[in-house]
Amino acid sequence: MAACIDTSQLSQDPNRPQNDDHSYNKYIKHCRRPSFSDRVSRLPFNRKSVHTTTTSCCATTIVDEEKKQRNDFDDHGGDLWLKMREEAKSDVEQEPVLCSYYFTSVLSQKSLESALANHLSIKLSNLSLSSGTLFDLFMGVLTEEAEIVRAVKDDLIAVKERDPACVSYVHCLLNFKGFLACQAHRVAHKLWSQGRKIMALLIQNRVSEVFAVDIHPGAKIGRGILLDHATGLVIGETAVIGNNVSILHNVTLGGTGKACGDRHPKIGDGVLIGAGTCILGNIKIGDGAKIGAGSVVLKDVPPRTTAVGNPARLIGGKENPIRLDKIPSLTMDHTSHIHEWSDYVI
């Protein structure tokens, strides 16, 4: 089915503002510094896991709060885009020299979808692959696939909540290559699933060249994903990543080199994977598990446990591993396991 796309957007060069600088300068002159909250409400990744770690006396309160958050979350998309526009106006007030850049990238766009499509098309274009062609492609997918747009919004919220270096949602959209690489992959994965493998692989190649992030378009990635720094990240074709996962730089979710078919890791919900980690083979990392930096994981990791080292081992031992009581991908806690590491010496 053909996408219903605003032809006024597609007929224009996405690199050009829709109004001239004079009109925008007149507009921005009358803009006051906006007042906006710092966060958007967010749901835990798994209702059941939250309830099992909560006393019964407050279970009803949590259920009610989750319902309220879900209702707010279902309706917050427009609010998130408005918030990003207000953040952009504030940035322009602080740095007027960026007026044209912010206007082209955000303030002249009609929606988050068009802003993302425009920004990615500019980033990934080259002399032989025009930004206009990529813009039409990205807008077509984003317009047709509401689920991808919801995942984009979840990812924006995840980065803002978990990464202290992220000062605003618009900062994430414009400057965080892990976020941008993930969204480009979402489009590539959709094309791959539609049989448009040549186009999907082209996007993968451009993303790897521009962002130093190599995600095969066949890989399946959930929502609420943080790819922190993301440089050197490699994710193989049959890898599966759950919801609300946080992954740092130089991580490989790869094969063992001797298996065919379904040969890559399966990462559960709420998992935290530290920098420089290699997880190899068709193995399962359980929900809420934590993988320490520099680990090499070759076997399954049970849910809510911590694995560290090369080869990786479970903190507390295989028979009675220490169970985590918090979701590591949300806390972003990389060091609390060290005091349980009996042979740790410095």
Short mmCIF file of C-alpha atoms in Angstrom, two decimals:
data_model
loop_
_atom_site.label_atom_id
_atom_site.label_comp_id
_atom_site.label_asym_id
_atom_site.label_seq_id
_atom_site.Cartn_x
_atom_site.Cartn_y
_atom_site.Cartn_z
CA MET A 1 0.00 0.00 0.00
CA ALA A 2 1.31 3.42 -0.85
CA ALA A 3 2.19 5.64 2.08
CA CYS A 4 0.05 8.69 2.74
CA ILE A 5 2.75 11.35 2.75
CA ASP A 6 2.50 15.10 2.75
CA THR A 7 3.60 15.88 -0.80
CA SER A 8 4.53 19.40 0.15
CA GLN A 9 7.32 17.95 2.30
CA LEU A 10 8.58 15.43 -0.26
CA SER A 11 8.73 17.94 -3.07
CA GLN A 12 11.15 20.12 -1.21
CA ASP A 13 14.81 19.62 -0.56
CA PRO A 14 14.94 18.52 3.12
CA ASN A 15 18.19 20.47 3.51
CA ARG A 16 16.41 23.78 2.93
CA PRO A 17 14.27 25.68 5.45
CA GLN A 18 10.66 26.16 4.44
CA ASN A 19 10.79 29.85 5.30
CA ASP A 20 13.57 32.34 4.82
CA ASP A 21 15.90 33.43 7.61
CA HIS A 22 14.24 36.83 7.88
CA SER A 23 10.86 35.30 8.70
CA TYR A 24 12.35 32.98 11.24
CA ASN A 25 14.45 35.68 12.89
CA LYS A 26 11.29 37.75 13.23
CA TYR A 27 9.54 34.75 14.74
CA ILE A 28 12.30 33.82 17.19
CA LYS A 29 12.63 37.42 18.35
CA HIS A 30 9.20 37.15 19.94
CA CYS A 31 9.78 33.74 21.51
CA ARG A 32 10.22 33.69 25.24
CA ARG A 33 12.33 31.09 26.96
CA PRO A 34 10.01 28.11 27.37
CA SER A 35 9.20 26.43 30.63
CA PHE A 36 9.18 22.66 30.30
CA SER A 37 9.59 19.72 32.63
CA ASP A 38 12.71 17.58 32.39
CA ARG A 39 11.16 14.17 31.99
CA VAL A 40 8.31 12.19 30.48
CA SER A 41 6.63 9.45 32.47
CA ARG A 42 7.87 5.93 31.71
CA LEU A 43 6.68 2.42 32.45
CA PRO A 44 8.81 -0.36 33.96
CA PHE A 45 9.74 -2.99 31.39
CA ASN A 46 7.76 -5.83 32.94
CA ARG A 47 4.76 -5.59 35.20
CA LYS A 48 5.26 -9.07 36.61
CA SER A 49 8.88 -8.41 37.60
CA VAL A 50 7.88 -5.22 39.38
CA HIS A 51 5.13 -6.94 41.31
CA THR A 52 7.36 -9.81 42.44
CA THR A 53 9.78 -7.43 44.09
CA THR A 54 7.09 -5.31 45.74
CA THR A 55 5.37 -5.92 49.05
CA SER A 56 1.65 -6.66 48.90
CA CYS A 57 0.74 -3.56 50.91
CA CYS A 58 1.58 -1.29 47.98
CA ALA A 59 0.71 -3.64 45.10
CA THR A 60 -2.64 -1.94 44.48
CA THR A 61 -0.96 1.46 44.38
CA ILE A 62 1.54 0.24 41.80
CA VAL A 63 -1.19 -1.24 39.61
CA ASP A 64 -3.12 2.05 39.71
CA GLU A 65 0.02 4.05 38.98
CA GLU A 66 0.92 1.77 36.05
CA LYS A 67 -2.55 2.23 34.57
CA LYS A 68 -2.23 5.99 34.92
CA GLN A 69 1.25 5.98 33.40
CA ARG A 70 0.11 3.79 30.52
CA ASN A 71 -2.79 6.12 29.75
CA ASP A 72 -0.46 9.11 29.90
CA PHE A 73 2.16 7.27 27.84
CA ASP A 74 -0.31 6.34 25.09
CA ASP A 75 -1.19 10.01 24.68
CA HIS A 76 2.18 11.67 25.23
CA GLY A 77 3.53 11.44 21.67
CA GLY A 78 2.31 14.85 20.61
CA ASP A 79 3.44 16.32 23.92
CA LEU A 80 6.92 14.88 23.41
CA TRP A 81 7.23 16.52 19.99
CA LEU A 82 6.00 19.86 21.40
CA LYS A 83 8.52 19.54 24.22
CA MET A 84 11.31 18.96 21.70
CA ARG A 85 10.27 22.05 19.76
CA GLU A 86 10.35 24.11 22.97
CA GLU A 87 13.80 22.73 23.75
CA ALA A 88 14.94 23.71 20.26
CA LYS A 89 13.68 27.28 20.76
CA SER A 90 15.54 27.48 24.05
CA ASP A 91 18.75 26.24 22.41
CA VAL A 92 18.45 28.87 19.69
CA GLU A 93 18.06 31.60 22.30
CA GLN A 94 21.28 30.41 23.94
CA GLU A 95 23.17 29.93 20.64
CA PRO A 96 21.66 32.21 17.95
CA VAL A 97 24.34 31.11 15.48
CA LEU A 98 22.53 27.74 15.32
CA CYS A 99 19.26 29.34 14.32
CA SER A 100 19.25 28.04 10.74
CA TYR A 101 20.38 24.55 11.79
CA TYR A 102 17.64 24.17 14.41
CA PHE A 103 15.04 25.64 12.11
CA THR A 104 15.87 23.20 9.31
CA SER A 105 16.24 20.20 11.62
CA VAL A 106 13.34 20.71 14.03
CA LEU A 107 11.32 23.92 13.98
CA SER A 108 10.35 23.78 10.30
CA GLN A 109 9.30 20.12 10.57
CA LYS A 110 5.66 19.14 11.04
CA SER A 111 6.25 16.05 13.17
CA LEU A 112 8.84 13.92 14.92
CA GLU A 113 8.68 11.53 11.96
CA SER A 114 9.62 14.21 9.44
CA ALA A 115 12.35 15.62 11.71
CA LEU A 116 13.90 12.17 12.14
CA ALA A 117 13.61 11.32 8.44
CA ASN A 118 15.16 14.65 7.50
CA HIS A 119 18.05 14.35 9.96
CA LEU A 120 18.87 10.75 9.06
CA SER A 121 18.69 11.48 5.34
CA ILE A 122 21.21 14.29 5.67
CA LYS A 123 23.53 12.22 7.88
CA LEU A 124 23.51 9.12 5.67
CA SER A 125 23.54 10.73 2.22
CA ASN A 126 26.62 10.98 0.03
CA LEU A 127 27.49 12.16 -3.46
CA SER A 128 25.77 9.21 -5.15
CA LEU A 129 22.91 8.74 -2.66
CA SER A 130 20.86 11.92 -2.31
CA SER A 131 19.27 13.09 0.91
CA GLY A 132 15.99 13.53 -0.97
CA THR A 133 15.89 9.86 -1.91
CA LEU A 134 16.60 8.78 1.65
CA PHE A 135 14.08 11.25 3.05
CA ASP A 136 11.31 9.79 0.88
CA LEU A 137 12.32 6.27 1.94
CA PHE A 138 12.42 7.04 5.67
CA MET A 139 9.21 9.04 5.62
CA GLY A 140 7.43 6.25 3.75
CA VAL A 141 8.31 3.70 6.43
CA LEU A 142 7.68 6.01 9.40
CA THR A 143 4.34 7.13 8.02
CA GLU A 144 3.11 3.57 7.50
CA GLU A 145 4.54 2.00 10.68
CA ALA A 146 3.06 3.50 13.85
CA GLU A 147 4.82 0.83 15.93
CA ILE A 148 8.22 2.08 14.78
CA VAL A 149 7.29 5.64 15.75
CA ARG A 150 6.23 4.46 19.22
CA ALA A 151 9.59 2.69 19.56
CA VAL A 152 11.39 5.89 18.52
CA LYS A 153 9.63 7.79 21.30
CA ASP A 154 10.44 5.05 23.82
CA ASP A 155 14.10 5.25 22.80
CA LEU A 156 14.14 9.04 23.22
CA ILE A 157 12.74 8.69 26.74
CA ALA A 158 15.18 5.88 27.57
CA VAL A 159 18.22 7.94 26.57
CA LYS A 160 17.02 11.01 28.47
CA GLU A 161 16.28 9.04 31.62
CA ARG A 162 19.36 6.81 31.72
CA ASP A 163 22.19 8.89 30.24
CA PRO A 164 23.24 11.84 32.42
CA ALA A 165 25.08 13.31 29.41
CA CYS A 166 21.77 13.82 27.60
CA VAL A 167 20.58 17.33 28.40
CA SER A 168 17.33 17.25 26.38
CA TYR A 169 15.26 15.17 23.98
CA VAL A 170 16.15 17.40 21.04
CA HIS A 171 19.84 17.01 21.97
CA CYS A 172 19.38 13.24 21.68
CA LEU A 173 17.66 13.51 18.31
CA LEU A 174 20.32 15.75 16.82
CA ASN A 175 23.54 14.54 18.42
CA PHE A 176 23.37 10.98 19.80
CA LYS A 177 24.64 8.58 17.16
CA GLY A 178 23.56 5.51 19.15
CA PHE A 179 19.98 6.74 19.02
CA LEU A 180 20.21 7.65 15.33
CA ALA A 181 21.82 4.32 14.41
CA CYS A 182 19.05 2.46 16.23
CA GLN A 183 16.32 4.35 14.39
CA ALA A 184 17.99 3.83 11.02
CA HIS A 185 18.12 0.13 11.87
CA ARG A 186 14.40 0.09 12.61
CA VAL A 187 13.74 1.33 9.09
CA ALA A 188 16.26 -1.10 7.59
CA HIS A 189 14.73 -4.00 9.52
CA LYS A 190 11.28 -3.17 8.17
CA LEU A 191 12.65 -3.11 4.63
CA TRP A 192 14.44 -6.41 5.27
CA SER A 193 11.21 -8.04 6.48
CA GLN A 194 9.46 -6.78 3.32
CA GLY A 195 12.05 -8.49 1.13
CA ARG A 196 13.80 -5.24 0.17
CA LYS A 197 17.14 -6.63 1.29
CA ILE A 198 19.36 -4.62 -1.06
CA MET A 199 18.01 -1.33 0.30
CA ALA A 200 18.20 -2.59 3.89
CA LEU A 201 21.84 -3.61 3.47
CA LEU A 202 22.63 -0.25 1.90
CA ILE A 203 21.29 1.53 4.98
CA GLN A 204 23.30 -0.83 7.22
CA ASN A 205 26.45 0.01 5.29
CA ARG A 206 25.90 3.77 5.47
CA VAL A 207 25.14 3.59 9.20
CA SER A 208 28.35 1.63 9.83
CA GLU A 209 30.38 4.15 7.83
CA VAL A 210 28.83 7.25 9.39
CA PHE A 211 28.15 6.16 13.00
CA ALA A 212 30.63 3.26 13.46
CA VAL A 213 27.67 1.07 14.48
CA ASP A 214 27.10 -2.16 12.54
CA ILE A 215 23.65 -3.71 13.07
CA HIS A 216 22.52 -6.30 10.56
CA PRO A 217 19.03 -5.41 9.28
CA GLY A 218 17.82 -8.90 10.15
CA ALA A 219 18.41 -8.35 13.88
CA LYS A 220 15.29 -7.77 16.01
CA ILE A 221 15.41 -4.92 18.52
CA GLY A 222 12.76 -4.01 21.10
CA ARG A 223 11.70 -0.66 22.52
CA GLY A 224 13.25 1.66 25.10
CA ILE A 225 16.81 0.98 23.90
CA LEU A 226 19.89 2.92 25.01
CA LEU A 227 23.01 2.47 22.88
CA ASP A 228 25.39 4.52 25.02
CA HIS A 229 28.26 6.00 22.95
CA ALA A 230 27.69 3.05 20.57
CA THR A 231 31.08 3.24 18.79
CA GLY A 232 32.19 -0.25 17.74
CA LEU A 233 28.84 -1.90 18.40
CA VAL A 234 28.26 -5.02 16.27
CA ILE A 235 24.96 -6.94 16.25
CA GLY A 236 24.55 -10.02 14.09
CA GLU A 237 21.74 -11.08 11.78
CA THR A 238 19.81 -13.45 14.06
CA ALA A 239 20.33 -11.52 17.30
CA VAL A 240 17.23 -10.57 19.29
CA ILE A 241 17.21 -7.73 21.84
CA GLY A 242 14.30 -7.27 24.25
CA ASN A 243 12.73 -4.12 25.65
CA ASN A 244 14.47 -1.54 27.86
CA VAL A 245 17.98 -2.85 27.22
CA SER A 246 21.09 -0.68 27.75
CA ILE A 247 24.25 -1.46 25.76
CA LEU A 248 27.55 0.40 25.89
CA HIS A 249 30.26 0.82 23.25
CA ASN A 250 32.46 -1.89 21.70
CA VAL A 251 29.91 -4.62 22.38
CA THR A 252 29.64 -7.59 20.02
CA LEU A 253 26.54 -9.77 19.81
CA GLY A 254 28.05 -12.22 17.40
CA GLY A 255 28.31 -15.82 16.27
CA THR A 256 30.93 -18.33 17.21
CA GLY A 257 32.18 -18.57 13.64
CA LYS A 258 31.27 -22.25 13.27
CA ALA A 259 27.47 -22.23 13.31
CA CYS A 260 24.93 -21.38 10.62
CA GLY A 261 21.30 -20.39 10.79
CA ASP A 262 20.11 -19.03 14.13
CA ARG A 263 23.56 -18.27 15.53
CA HIS A 264 23.43 -15.03 17.54
CA PRO A 265 22.54 -14.11 21.15
CA LYS A 266 19.06 -13.51 22.53
CA ILE A 267 19.02 -10.62 25.01
CA GLY A 268 16.12 -10.46 27.48
CA ASP A 269 14.24 -7.42 28.78
CA GLY A 270 16.01 -4.99 31.13
CA VAL A 271 19.53 -6.31 30.47
CA LEU A 272 22.62 -4.11 30.96
CA ILE A 273 25.68 -4.95 28.83
CA GLY A 274 28.94 -3.23 29.79
CA ALA A 275 31.55 -1.77 27.46
CA GLY A 276 33.84 -4.10 25.52
CA THR A 277 31.70 -7.19 26.05
CA CYS A 278 31.49 -10.09 23.60
CA ILE A 279 28.42 -12.32 23.74
CA LEU A 280 28.86 -15.11 21.23
CA GLY A 281 26.58 -17.82 19.89
CA ASN A 282 22.89 -18.62 20.10
CA ILE A 283 22.71 -18.18 23.87
CA LYS A 284 20.17 -16.53 26.15
CA ILE A 285 20.84 -13.60 28.48
CA GLY A 286 17.92 -13.70 30.92
CA ASP A 287 15.63 -10.80 31.80
CA GLY A 288 17.20 -8.27 34.16
CA ALA A 289 20.71 -9.73 33.90
CA LYS A 290 23.90 -7.65 34.02
CA ILE A 291 27.06 -8.34 32.00
CA GLY A 292 30.18 -6.64 33.34
CA ALA A 293 32.51 -4.64 31.10
CA GLY A 294 35.06 -6.63 29.12
CA SER A 295 33.33 -9.97 29.64
CA VAL A 296 33.26 -12.82 27.13
CA VAL A 297 30.00 -14.73 27.46
CA LEU A 298 29.67 -18.13 25.80
CA LYS A 299 26.89 -19.73 27.87
CA ASP A 300 23.39 -18.79 29.00
CA VAL A 301 23.08 -16.25 31.82
CA PRO A 302 20.10 -16.74 34.18
CA PRO A 303 17.65 -13.88 34.77
CA ARG A 304 18.56 -11.21 37.37
CA THR A 305 22.15 -12.39 37.76
CA THR A 306 25.53 -10.77 37.08
CA ALA A 307 28.17 -12.30 34.82
CA VAL A 308 31.76 -10.96 34.66
CA GLY A 309 35.16 -11.99 33.35
CA ASN A 310 36.77 -13.86 30.46
CA PRO A 311 35.32 -16.43 30.26
CA ALA A 312 32.35 -14.96 32.13
CA ARG A 313 31.25 -16.44 35.45
CA LEU A 314 28.29 -15.71 37.68
CA ILE A 315 28.73 -13.61 40.81
CA GLY A 316 27.93 -15.94 43.70
CA GLY A 317 28.64 -19.06 41.69
CA LYS A 318 26.70 -21.21 39.25
CA GLU A 319 24.69 -23.08 41.87
CA ASN A 320 23.61 -20.06 43.93
CA PRO A 321 24.15 -16.84 41.97
CA ILE A 322 23.32 -13.57 43.64
CA ARG A 323 19.97 -12.28 42.39
CA LEU A 324 19.55 -8.64 41.45
CA ASP A 325 16.61 -6.82 43.02
CA LYS A 326 16.64 -3.90 40.57
CA ILE A 327 16.50 -3.64 36.80
CA PRO A 328 20.14 -3.05 35.79
CA SER A 329 19.41 -1.42 32.44
CA LEU A 330 17.45 1.30 34.24
CA THR A 331 19.85 1.85 37.15
CA MET A 332 22.91 1.76 34.84
CA ASP A 333 24.90 0.42 37.80
CA HIS A 334 28.18 -1.03 36.51
CA THR A 335 30.16 -1.47 39.75
CA SER A 336 28.01 -2.64 42.68
CA HIS A 337 28.89 -6.29 41.97
CA ILE A 338 32.57 -5.69 42.75
CA HIS A 339 32.17 -5.99 46.53
CA GLU A 340 30.78 -9.49 45.96
CA TRP A 341 33.82 -10.46 43.90
CA SER A 342 35.90 -12.31 46.52
CA ASP A 343 39.13 -12.35 44.49
CA TYR A 344 39.04 -8.69 43.56
CA VAL A 345 42.39 -7.06 44.31
CA ILE A 346 43.68 -3.60 43.47
#
